[in-house]
Amino acid sequence: MFTMRHLQVFLAVVDAGCSVSGAAERLHVAQPAVSKTLADLDAHFGTVLFERLNRRLRLSEAGKRLVVEARQLVDSFMLLDHGMRLGADRLPLRVGATHTVGAVYLPGLLARREAGTCPLEVQVCNTLQIEHGILDSSLDVGVVEGAISSADIRQLIVANDEVIAVAAPNLKSSDVLIVREPGSGTRDAALQHFAKPGCRLWSIASSAAMVALAEAGQGIAVLSGQLVARELAEGALVRYGTTGYRRTFRLVYHKDKFIDSRMKAFLQMFEV
């Protein structure tokens, strides 16, 4: 009989790098038990979920499709189980925020939260990581500024922002463009609107480090104007060029996400 346990074991194998032994260790069961569960799944769906190539397991196309659906089902099951045991309002809402959003927008928003609302688990990462988290159900909701490609994710505009280029008054190298790491929405904006042929890119995962490098005259940094408002006011940095790139901050969550009381309260903070 097909049960939720079958999906939990399947995902354990996936999360262990498609390793039966790794999944068995995580689940504290014998390897043959994991192998039997995978065989049961293959028989139930009438297809092979893992292919053995060069003595290693790899997800088949059917297996890749099942991963997304299985994560959503297991996540909903765990939410139901824990919610019934503890009360859904006591479960933390898992929120993803990009570095820019986490620095300039989220703090003020969270300060307006009403006392007694559900706890939050906030993960600060880039737009691509948040998109993946929404799709695999490791995140409930996110706030991003970069492009989301999946049609399965709902996007709601919640604020405006402007990306600008800044540099020290004593700029030493105008051919160095200091940008965020791959997967960042700010990086995409920098490459699309500010990069010039022949410029050298310095990819930095920290906005604070980007500001420090720009202040030291090491290059032109491209980032949210809100992140450098103080440095601009004090004269430590100046705008490089006269135009910026306007963009939006967007609230994102899976289109099939169940809007429980925790999600509803969080969405109401954005008045959406």
PDB file of C-alpha atoms in Angstrom:
ATOM      1  CA  MET A   1       0.000   0.000   0.000  1.00  0.00           C
ATOM      2  CA  PHE A   2       1.276   3.460  -0.957  1.00  0.00           C
ATOM      3  CA  THR A   3       1.793   5.683   2.111  1.00  0.00           C
ATOM      4  CA  MET A   4       3.369   8.981   3.101  1.00  0.00           C
ATOM      5  CA  ARG A   5       6.324   6.984   4.434  1.00  0.00           C
ATOM      6  CA  HIS A   6       7.150   5.916   0.869  1.00  0.00           C
ATOM      7  CA  LEU A   7       7.521   9.575  -0.155  1.00  0.00           C
ATOM      8  CA  GLN A   8       9.566  10.416   2.948  1.00  0.00           C
ATOM      9  CA  VAL A   9      12.007   7.612   2.155  1.00  0.00           C
ATOM     10  CA  PHE A  10      12.150   8.649  -1.503  1.00  0.00           C
ATOM     11  CA  LEU A  11      13.015  12.241  -0.531  1.00  0.00           C
ATOM     12  CA  ALA A  12      15.585  11.012   1.992  1.00  0.00           C
ATOM     13  CA  VAL A  13      17.380   9.191  -0.847  1.00  0.00           C
ATOM     14  CA  VAL A  14      17.252  12.334  -3.011  1.00  0.00           C
ATOM     15  CA  ASP A  15      18.516  14.562  -0.182  1.00  0.00           C
ATOM     16  CA  ALA A  16      21.353  12.129   0.526  1.00  0.00           C
ATOM     17  CA  GLY A  17      22.673  12.665  -3.010  1.00  0.00           C
ATOM     18  CA  CYS A  18      20.721   9.748  -4.501  1.00  0.00           C
ATOM     19  CA  SER A  19      22.341   7.420  -2.004  1.00  0.00           C
ATOM     20  CA  VAL A  20      20.496   4.464  -0.476  1.00  0.00           C
ATOM     21  CA  SER A  21      23.107   4.045   2.241  1.00  0.00           C
ATOM     22  CA  GLY A  22      22.992   7.754   3.056  1.00  0.00           C
ATOM     23  CA  ALA A  23      19.193   7.673   3.327  1.00  0.00           C
ATOM     24  CA  ALA A  24      19.322   4.579   5.536  1.00  0.00           C
ATOM     25  CA  GLU A  25      21.746   6.345   7.864  1.00  0.00           C
ATOM     26  CA  ARG A  26      19.533   9.441   8.051  1.00  0.00           C
ATOM     27  CA  LEU A  27      16.398   7.396   8.692  1.00  0.00           C
ATOM     28  CA  HIS A  28      18.127   4.944  11.068  1.00  0.00           C
ATOM     29  CA  VAL A  29      16.942   1.912   9.108  1.00  0.00           C
ATOM     30  CA  ALA A  30      18.667  -0.893   7.218  1.00  0.00           C
ATOM     31  CA  GLN A  31      19.617  -0.364   3.561  1.00  0.00           C
ATOM     32  CA  PRO A  32      17.450  -3.271   2.341  1.00  0.00           C
ATOM     33  CA  ALA A  33      14.402  -1.529   3.836  1.00  0.00           C
ATOM     34  CA  VAL A  34      15.150   1.610   1.804  1.00  0.00           C
ATOM     35  CA  SER A  35      15.737  -0.423  -1.359  1.00  0.00           C
ATOM     36  CA  LYS A  36      12.419  -2.247  -0.865  1.00  0.00           C
ATOM     37  CA  THR A  37      10.566   1.066  -0.440  1.00  0.00           C
ATOM     38  CA  LEU A  38      12.019   2.348  -3.716  1.00  0.00           C
ATOM     39  CA  ALA A  39      11.035  -0.892  -5.449  1.00  0.00           C
ATOM     40  CA  ASP A  40       7.508  -0.536  -4.056  1.00  0.00           C
ATOM     41  CA  LEU A  41       7.311   3.002  -5.468  1.00  0.00           C
ATOM     42  CA  ASP A  42       8.521   1.847  -8.887  1.00  0.00           C
ATOM     43  CA  ALA A  43       5.862  -0.865  -8.888  1.00  0.00           C
ATOM     44  CA  HIS A  44       3.131   1.504  -7.706  1.00  0.00           C
ATOM     45  CA  PHE A  45       3.827   4.153 -10.365  1.00  0.00           C
ATOM     46  CA  GLY A  46       4.763   1.666 -13.075  1.00  0.00           C
ATOM     47  CA  THR A  47       8.017   3.439 -13.844  1.00  0.00           C
ATOM     48  CA  VAL A  48      11.614   3.715 -12.642  1.00  0.00           C
ATOM     49  CA  LEU A  49      12.303   6.674 -10.353  1.00  0.00           C
ATOM     50  CA  PHE A  50      16.065   6.144 -10.168  1.00  0.00           C
ATOM     51  CA  GLU A  51      18.392   4.994 -12.931  1.00  0.00           C
ATOM     52  CA  ARG A  52      21.688   3.268 -12.161  1.00  0.00           C
ATOM     53  CA  LEU A  53      24.474   4.808 -14.258  1.00  0.00           C
ATOM     54  CA  ASN A  54      28.137   3.927 -13.674  1.00  0.00           C
ATOM     55  CA  ARG A  55      27.182   2.242 -10.389  1.00  0.00           C
ATOM     56  CA  ARG A  56      25.526   5.439  -9.154  1.00  0.00           C
ATOM     57  CA  LEU A  57      21.854   6.271  -8.773  1.00  0.00           C
ATOM     58  CA  ARG A  58      20.455   9.212 -10.696  1.00  0.00           C
ATOM     59  CA  LEU A  59      16.904  10.531 -10.797  1.00  0.00           C
ATOM     60  CA  SER A  60      14.958   9.557 -13.891  1.00  0.00           C
ATOM     61  CA  GLU A  61      12.679  12.087 -15.551  1.00  0.00           C
ATOM     62  CA  ALA A  62       9.755  10.553 -13.663  1.00  0.00           C
ATOM     63  CA  GLY A  63      11.738  10.830 -10.434  1.00  0.00           C
ATOM     64  CA  LYS A  64      12.448  14.516 -11.048  1.00  0.00           C
ATOM     65  CA  ARG A  65       8.734  15.172 -11.498  1.00  0.00           C
ATOM     66  CA  LEU A  66       7.921  13.298  -8.312  1.00  0.00           C
ATOM     67  CA  VAL A  67      10.421  15.294  -6.209  1.00  0.00           C
ATOM     68  CA  VAL A  68       8.470  18.552  -6.490  1.00  0.00           C
ATOM     69  CA  GLU A  69       5.079  16.996  -5.805  1.00  0.00           C
ATOM     70  CA  ALA A  70       6.411  14.783  -3.012  1.00  0.00           C
ATOM     71  CA  ARG A  71       7.984  17.729  -1.180  1.00  0.00           C
ATOM     72  CA  GLN A  72       4.714  19.629  -1.228  1.00  0.00           C
ATOM     73  CA  LEU A  73       2.755  16.620   0.008  1.00  0.00           C
ATOM     74  CA  VAL A  74       5.227  15.771   2.762  1.00  0.00           C
ATOM     75  CA  ASP A  75       5.435  19.423   3.799  1.00  0.00           C
ATOM     76  CA  SER A  76       1.627  19.667   4.011  1.00  0.00           C
ATOM     77  CA  PHE A  77       1.485  16.401   5.934  1.00  0.00           C
ATOM     78  CA  MET A  78       4.091  17.564   8.456  1.00  0.00           C
ATOM     79  CA  LEU A  79       2.293  20.892   8.843  1.00  0.00           C
ATOM     80  CA  LEU A  80      -0.976  19.079   9.487  1.00  0.00           C
ATOM     81  CA  ASP A  81       0.618  16.661  11.944  1.00  0.00           C
ATOM     82  CA  HIS A  82       2.494  19.312  13.912  1.00  0.00           C
ATOM     83  CA  GLY A  83      -0.381  21.753  13.708  1.00  0.00           C
ATOM     84  CA  MET A  84      -2.804  19.257  15.185  1.00  0.00           C
ATOM     85  CA  ARG A  85      -0.343  18.390  17.942  1.00  0.00           C
ATOM     86  CA  LEU A  86       0.874  21.885  18.800  1.00  0.00           C
ATOM     87  CA  GLY A  87      -1.539  24.308  17.190  1.00  0.00           C
ATOM     88  CA  ALA A  88      -0.750  25.701  13.727  1.00  0.00           C
ATOM     89  CA  ASP A  89      -0.207  29.235  15.029  1.00  0.00           C
ATOM     90  CA  ARG A  90       2.801  28.052  17.054  1.00  0.00           C
ATOM     91  CA  LEU A  91       4.657  26.709  14.014  1.00  0.00           C
ATOM     92  CA  PRO A  92       7.272  29.093  12.557  1.00  0.00           C
ATOM     93  CA  LEU A  93       6.626  30.589   9.124  1.00  0.00           C
ATOM     94  CA  ARG A  94       9.719  30.068   6.943  1.00  0.00           C
ATOM     95  CA  VAL A  95      10.517  33.333   5.183  1.00  0.00           C
ATOM     96  CA  GLY A  96      13.200  33.914   2.563  1.00  0.00           C
ATOM     97  CA  ALA A  97      14.562  37.407   1.949  1.00  0.00           C
ATOM     98  CA  THR A  98      17.240  38.554  -0.453  1.00  0.00           C
ATOM     99  CA  HIS A  99      20.249  40.400   0.972  1.00  0.00           C
ATOM    100  CA  THR A 100      18.965  43.771  -0.206  1.00  0.00           C
ATOM    101  CA  VAL A 101      15.433  43.166   1.065  1.00  0.00           C
ATOM    102  CA  GLY A 102      16.782  41.831   4.348  1.00  0.00           C
ATOM    103  CA  ALA A 103      18.866  44.968   4.865  1.00  0.00           C
ATOM    104  CA  VAL A 104      16.577  47.799   3.722  1.00  0.00           C
ATOM    105  CA  TYR A 105      12.954  46.591   3.766  1.00  0.00           C
ATOM    106  CA  LEU A 106      12.314  43.595   5.993  1.00  0.00           C
ATOM    107  CA  PRO A 107      13.456  45.128   9.333  1.00  0.00           C
ATOM    108  CA  GLY A 108      10.900  47.938   9.179  1.00  0.00           C
ATOM    109  CA  LEU A 109       8.192  45.539   8.069  1.00  0.00           C
ATOM    110  CA  LEU A 110       8.828  43.103  10.920  1.00  0.00           C
ATOM    111  CA  ALA A 111       8.906  45.940  13.436  1.00  0.00           C
ATOM    112  CA  ARG A 112       5.232  46.533  12.613  1.00  0.00           C
ATOM    113  CA  ARG A 113       4.218  42.956  13.397  1.00  0.00           C
ATOM    114  CA  GLU A 114       1.562  42.577  16.022  1.00  0.00           C
ATOM    115  CA  ALA A 115       2.489  40.911  19.288  1.00  0.00           C
ATOM    116  CA  GLY A 116       1.453  37.279  19.568  1.00  0.00           C
ATOM    117  CA  THR A 117       1.771  36.433  15.868  1.00  0.00           C
ATOM    118  CA  CYS A 118       3.458  33.202  14.842  1.00  0.00           C
ATOM    119  CA  PRO A 119       7.255  32.932  15.080  1.00  0.00           C
ATOM    120  CA  LEU A 120       9.328  33.410  11.938  1.00  0.00           C
ATOM    121  CA  GLU A 121      12.379  31.593  10.587  1.00  0.00           C
ATOM    122  CA  VAL A 122      14.086  34.083   8.256  1.00  0.00           C
ATOM    123  CA  GLN A 123      16.680  32.928   5.730  1.00  0.00           C
ATOM    124  CA  VAL A 124      18.686  35.604   3.907  1.00  0.00           C
ATOM    125  CA  CYS A 125      19.962  34.414   0.514  1.00  0.00           C
ATOM    126  CA  ASN A 126      19.711  35.352  -3.156  1.00  0.00           C
ATOM    127  CA  THR A 127      16.696  35.317  -5.468  1.00  0.00           C
ATOM    128  CA  LEU A 128      17.576  32.011  -7.140  1.00  0.00           C
ATOM    129  CA  GLN A 129      17.902  30.235  -3.800  1.00  0.00           C
ATOM    130  CA  ILE A 130      14.558  31.623  -2.669  1.00  0.00           C
ATOM    131  CA  GLU A 131      12.907  30.462  -5.892  1.00  0.00           C
ATOM    132  CA  HIS A 132      14.260  26.955  -5.330  1.00  0.00           C
ATOM    133  CA  GLY A 133      13.118  27.064  -1.700  1.00  0.00           C
ATOM    134  CA  ILE A 134       9.578  28.005  -2.687  1.00  0.00           C
ATOM    135  CA  LEU A 135       9.447  25.224  -5.274  1.00  0.00           C
ATOM    136  CA  ASP A 136      10.808  22.492  -2.980  1.00  0.00           C
ATOM    137  CA  SER A 137       8.710  23.691   0.001  1.00  0.00           C
ATOM    138  CA  SER A 138      11.693  24.448   2.229  1.00  0.00           C
ATOM    139  CA  LEU A 139      10.386  28.043   2.328  1.00  0.00           C
ATOM    140  CA  ASP A 140       6.790  29.166   2.794  1.00  0.00           C
ATOM    141  CA  VAL A 141       7.125  32.684   1.392  1.00  0.00           C
ATOM    142  CA  GLY A 142       9.806  35.076   0.175  1.00  0.00           C
ATOM    143  CA  VAL A 143      10.507  38.702  -0.654  1.00  0.00           C
ATOM    144  CA  VAL A 144      12.816  39.243  -3.633  1.00  0.00           C
ATOM    145  CA  GLU A 145      13.944  41.865  -6.122  1.00  0.00           C
ATOM    146  CA  GLY A 146      15.344  39.570  -8.807  1.00  0.00           C
ATOM    147  CA  ALA A 147      13.606  37.756 -11.656  1.00  0.00           C
ATOM    148  CA  ILE A 148      11.545  34.641 -10.857  1.00  0.00           C
ATOM    149  CA  SER A 149      11.266  32.264 -13.801  1.00  0.00           C
ATOM    150  CA  SER A 150       8.823  29.641 -12.533  1.00  0.00           C
ATOM    151  CA  ALA A 151       5.190  29.990 -13.554  1.00  0.00           C
ATOM    152  CA  ASP A 152       4.267  28.069 -10.381  1.00  0.00           C
ATOM    153  CA  ILE A 153       5.230  31.015  -8.172  1.00  0.00           C
ATOM    154  CA  ARG A 154       2.829  33.866  -7.522  1.00  0.00           C
ATOM    155  CA  GLN A 155       4.404  37.362  -7.398  1.00  0.00           C
ATOM    156  CA  LEU A 156       2.943  40.498  -5.803  1.00  0.00           C
ATOM    157  CA  ILE A 157       4.644  43.912  -5.928  1.00  0.00           C
ATOM    158  CA  VAL A 158       5.084  45.345  -2.417  1.00  0.00           C
ATOM    159  CA  ALA A 159       7.686  48.145  -2.739  1.00  0.00           C
ATOM    160  CA  ASN A 160       9.919  50.080  -5.153  1.00  0.00           C
ATOM    161  CA  ASP A 161      13.698  50.356  -5.261  1.00  0.00           C
ATOM    162  CA  GLU A 162      16.450  51.877  -7.401  1.00  0.00           C
ATOM    163  CA  VAL A 163      19.773  50.277  -8.314  1.00  0.00           C
ATOM    164  CA  ILE A 164      22.600  52.789  -8.723  1.00  0.00           C
ATOM    165  CA  ALA A 165      26.328  52.833  -9.399  1.00  0.00           C
ATOM    166  CA  VAL A 166      28.512  54.383  -6.696  1.00  0.00           C
ATOM    167  CA  ALA A 167      32.217  55.012  -6.269  1.00  0.00           C
ATOM    168  CA  ALA A 168      34.653  56.815  -4.004  1.00  0.00           C
ATOM    169  CA  PRO A 169      35.494  60.434  -4.873  1.00  0.00           C
ATOM    170  CA  ASN A 170      39.098  59.252  -5.361  1.00  0.00           C
ATOM    171  CA  LEU A 171      38.186  56.301  -7.600  1.00  0.00           C
ATOM    172  CA  LYS A 172      41.329  54.393  -8.584  1.00  0.00           C
ATOM    173  CA  SER A 173      39.963  51.992 -11.215  1.00  0.00           C
ATOM    174  CA  SER A 174      36.884  52.746 -13.297  1.00  0.00           C
ATOM    175  CA  ASP A 175      37.166  49.476 -15.228  1.00  0.00           C
ATOM    176  CA  VAL A 176      36.300  47.344 -12.178  1.00  0.00           C
ATOM    177  CA  LEU A 177      32.579  46.714 -11.629  1.00  0.00           C
ATOM    178  CA  ILE A 178      31.780  45.365  -8.171  1.00  0.00           C
ATOM    179  CA  VAL A 179      28.634  43.237  -8.337  1.00  0.00           C
ATOM    180  CA  ARG A 180      26.786  40.608  -6.322  1.00  0.00           C
ATOM    181  CA  GLU A 181      27.234  36.863  -6.775  1.00  0.00           C
ATOM    182  CA  PRO A 182      25.459  34.784  -9.486  1.00  0.00           C
ATOM    183  CA  GLY A 183      21.795  34.213  -8.631  1.00  0.00           C
ATOM    184  CA  SER A 184      21.384  37.713  -7.203  1.00  0.00           C
ATOM    185  CA  GLY A 185      18.751  40.025  -8.682  1.00  0.00           C
ATOM    186  CA  THR A 186      21.016  43.009  -8.063  1.00  0.00           C
ATOM    187  CA  ARG A 187      23.768  41.321 -10.059  1.00  0.00           C
ATOM    188  CA  ASP A 188      21.394  40.755 -12.980  1.00  0.00           C
ATOM    189  CA  ALA A 189      20.457  44.450 -12.941  1.00  0.00           C
ATOM    190  CA  ALA A 190      24.135  45.443 -12.802  1.00  0.00           C
ATOM    191  CA  LEU A 191      25.113  43.307 -15.775  1.00  0.00           C
ATOM    192  CA  GLN A 192      22.112  44.405 -17.834  1.00  0.00           C
ATOM    193  CA  HIS A 193      22.218  48.144 -17.173  1.00  0.00           C
ATOM    194  CA  PHE A 194      25.691  49.117 -15.941  1.00  0.00           C
ATOM    195  CA  ALA A 195      28.315  46.720 -17.318  1.00  0.00           C
ATOM    196  CA  LYS A 196      30.434  48.074 -20.180  1.00  0.00           C
ATOM    197  CA  PRO A 197      32.490  46.064 -22.684  1.00  0.00           C
ATOM    198  CA  GLY A 198      35.899  45.215 -21.293  1.00  0.00           C
ATOM    199  CA  CYS A 199      35.082  45.897 -17.645  1.00  0.00           C
ATOM    200  CA  ARG A 200      36.351  43.494 -14.988  1.00  0.00           C
ATOM    201  CA  LEU A 201      33.757  41.960 -12.696  1.00  0.00           C
ATOM    202  CA  TRP A 202      34.338  41.426  -9.008  1.00  0.00           C
ATOM    203  CA  SER A 203      31.598  39.126  -7.673  1.00  0.00           C
ATOM    204  CA  ILE A 204      30.966  39.715  -3.976  1.00  0.00           C
ATOM    205  CA  ALA A 205      28.357  37.912  -1.856  1.00  0.00           C
ATOM    206  CA  SER A 206      28.204  40.655   0.787  1.00  0.00           C
ATOM    207  CA  SER A 207      26.698  44.100   0.242  1.00  0.00           C
ATOM    208  CA  ALA A 208      28.760  45.447   3.155  1.00  0.00           C
ATOM    209  CA  ALA A 209      31.955  44.209   1.503  1.00  0.00           C
ATOM    210  CA  MET A 210      30.918  45.837  -1.771  1.00  0.00           C
ATOM    211  CA  VAL A 211      30.458  49.170  -0.007  1.00  0.00           C
ATOM    212  CA  ALA A 212      33.830  48.840   1.723  1.00  0.00           C
ATOM    213  CA  LEU A 213      35.608  48.105  -1.560  1.00  0.00           C
ATOM    214  CA  ALA A 214      33.921  51.051  -3.253  1.00  0.00           C
ATOM    215  CA  GLU A 215      34.853  53.360  -0.376  1.00  0.00           C
ATOM    216  CA  ALA A 216      38.468  52.210  -0.757  1.00  0.00           C
ATOM    217  CA  GLY A 217      38.414  53.345  -4.388  1.00  0.00           C
ATOM    218  CA  GLN A 218      38.785  49.824  -5.778  1.00  0.00           C
ATOM    219  CA  GLY A 219      35.957  50.036  -8.310  1.00  0.00           C
ATOM    220  CA  ILE A 220      32.370  50.980  -9.088  1.00  0.00           C
ATOM    221  CA  ALA A 221      29.776  49.174  -6.976  1.00  0.00           C
ATOM    222  CA  VAL A 222      26.250  48.557  -8.231  1.00  0.00           C
ATOM    223  CA  LEU A 223      23.628  48.046  -5.542  1.00  0.00           C
ATOM    224  CA  SER A 224      20.434  49.423  -4.033  1.00  0.00           C
ATOM    225  CA  GLY A 225      20.558  53.147  -3.412  1.00  0.00           C
ATOM    226  CA  GLN A 226      18.898  52.522  -0.041  1.00  0.00           C
ATOM    227  CA  LEU A 227      21.941  50.535   1.080  1.00  0.00           C
ATOM    228  CA  VAL A 228      24.310  53.465   0.578  1.00  0.00           C
ATOM    229  CA  ALA A 229      22.103  56.414   1.568  1.00  0.00           C
ATOM    230  CA  ARG A 230      24.282  57.236   4.585  1.00  0.00           C
ATOM    231  CA  GLU A 231      27.561  56.959   2.654  1.00  0.00           C
ATOM    232  CA  LEU A 232      26.202  59.232  -0.077  1.00  0.00           C
ATOM    233  CA  ALA A 233      24.990  61.789   2.457  1.00  0.00           C
ATOM    234  CA  GLU A 234      28.382  61.822   4.212  1.00  0.00           C
ATOM    235  CA  GLY A 235      30.345  62.053   0.957  1.00  0.00           C
ATOM    236  CA  ALA A 236      32.174  58.750   1.418  1.00  0.00           C
ATOM    237  CA  LEU A 237      30.621  57.648  -1.888  1.00  0.00           C
ATOM    238  CA  VAL A 238      29.243  59.526  -4.887  1.00  0.00           C
ATOM    239  CA  ARG A 239      26.890  58.410  -7.626  1.00  0.00           C
ATOM    240  CA  TYR A 240      28.732  57.262 -10.717  1.00  0.00           C
ATOM    241  CA  GLY A 241      26.629  58.311 -13.685  1.00  0.00           C
ATOM    242  CA  THR A 242      23.328  60.108 -13.536  1.00  0.00           C
ATOM    243  CA  THR A 243      20.795  57.364 -14.161  1.00  0.00           C
ATOM    244  CA  GLY A 244      19.715  54.402 -12.081  1.00  0.00           C
ATOM    245  CA  TYR A 245      17.579  51.344 -12.700  1.00  0.00           C
ATOM    246  CA  ARG A 246      14.177  51.240 -11.039  1.00  0.00           C
ATOM    247  CA  ARG A 247      12.816  47.886  -9.925  1.00  0.00           C
ATOM    248  CA  THR A 248      10.322  46.376  -7.490  1.00  0.00           C
ATOM    249  CA  PHE A 249      10.417  44.231  -4.375  1.00  0.00           C
ATOM    250  CA  ARG A 250       7.978  41.328  -4.749  1.00  0.00           C
ATOM    251  CA  LEU A 251       6.283  38.963  -2.339  1.00  0.00           C
ATOM    252  CA  VAL A 252       6.484  35.404  -3.700  1.00  0.00           C
ATOM    253  CA  TYR A 253       4.902  32.102  -2.747  1.00  0.00           C
ATOM    254  CA  HIS A 254       3.770  28.912  -4.495  1.00  0.00           C
ATOM    255  CA  LYS A 255       0.501  29.264  -6.377  1.00  0.00           C
ATOM    256  CA  ASP A 256      -0.761  26.077  -4.723  1.00  0.00           C
ATOM    257  CA  LYS A 257       0.321  27.101  -1.220  1.00  0.00           C
ATOM    258  CA  PHE A 258      -2.386  26.636   1.395  1.00  0.00           C
ATOM    259  CA  ILE A 259      -3.013  30.044   2.994  1.00  0.00           C
ATOM    260  CA  ASP A 260      -3.327  29.145   6.671  1.00  0.00           C
ATOM    261  CA  SER A 261      -3.649  31.611   9.542  1.00  0.00           C
ATOM    262  CA  ARG A 262       0.134  32.156   9.677  1.00  0.00           C
ATOM    263  CA  MET A 263       0.395  32.974   5.974  1.00  0.00           C
ATOM    264  CA  LYS A 264      -2.723  35.130   6.109  1.00  0.00           C
ATOM    265  CA  ALA A 265      -1.296  37.236   8.949  1.00  0.00           C
ATOM    266  CA  PHE A 266       2.007  37.647   7.117  1.00  0.00           C
ATOM    267  CA  LEU A 267       0.331  38.663   3.855  1.00  0.00           C
ATOM    268  CA  GLN A 268      -1.797  41.222   5.676  1.00  0.00           C
ATOM    269  CA  MET A 269       1.364  43.088   6.702  1.00  0.00           C
ATOM    270  CA  PHE A 270       1.858  43.873   3.011  1.00  0.00           C
ATOM    271  CA  GLU A 271      -1.799  44.841   2.567  1.00  0.00           C
ATOM    272  CA  VAL A 272      -2.134  42.389  -0.346  1.00  0.00           C
TER     273      VAL A 272
END
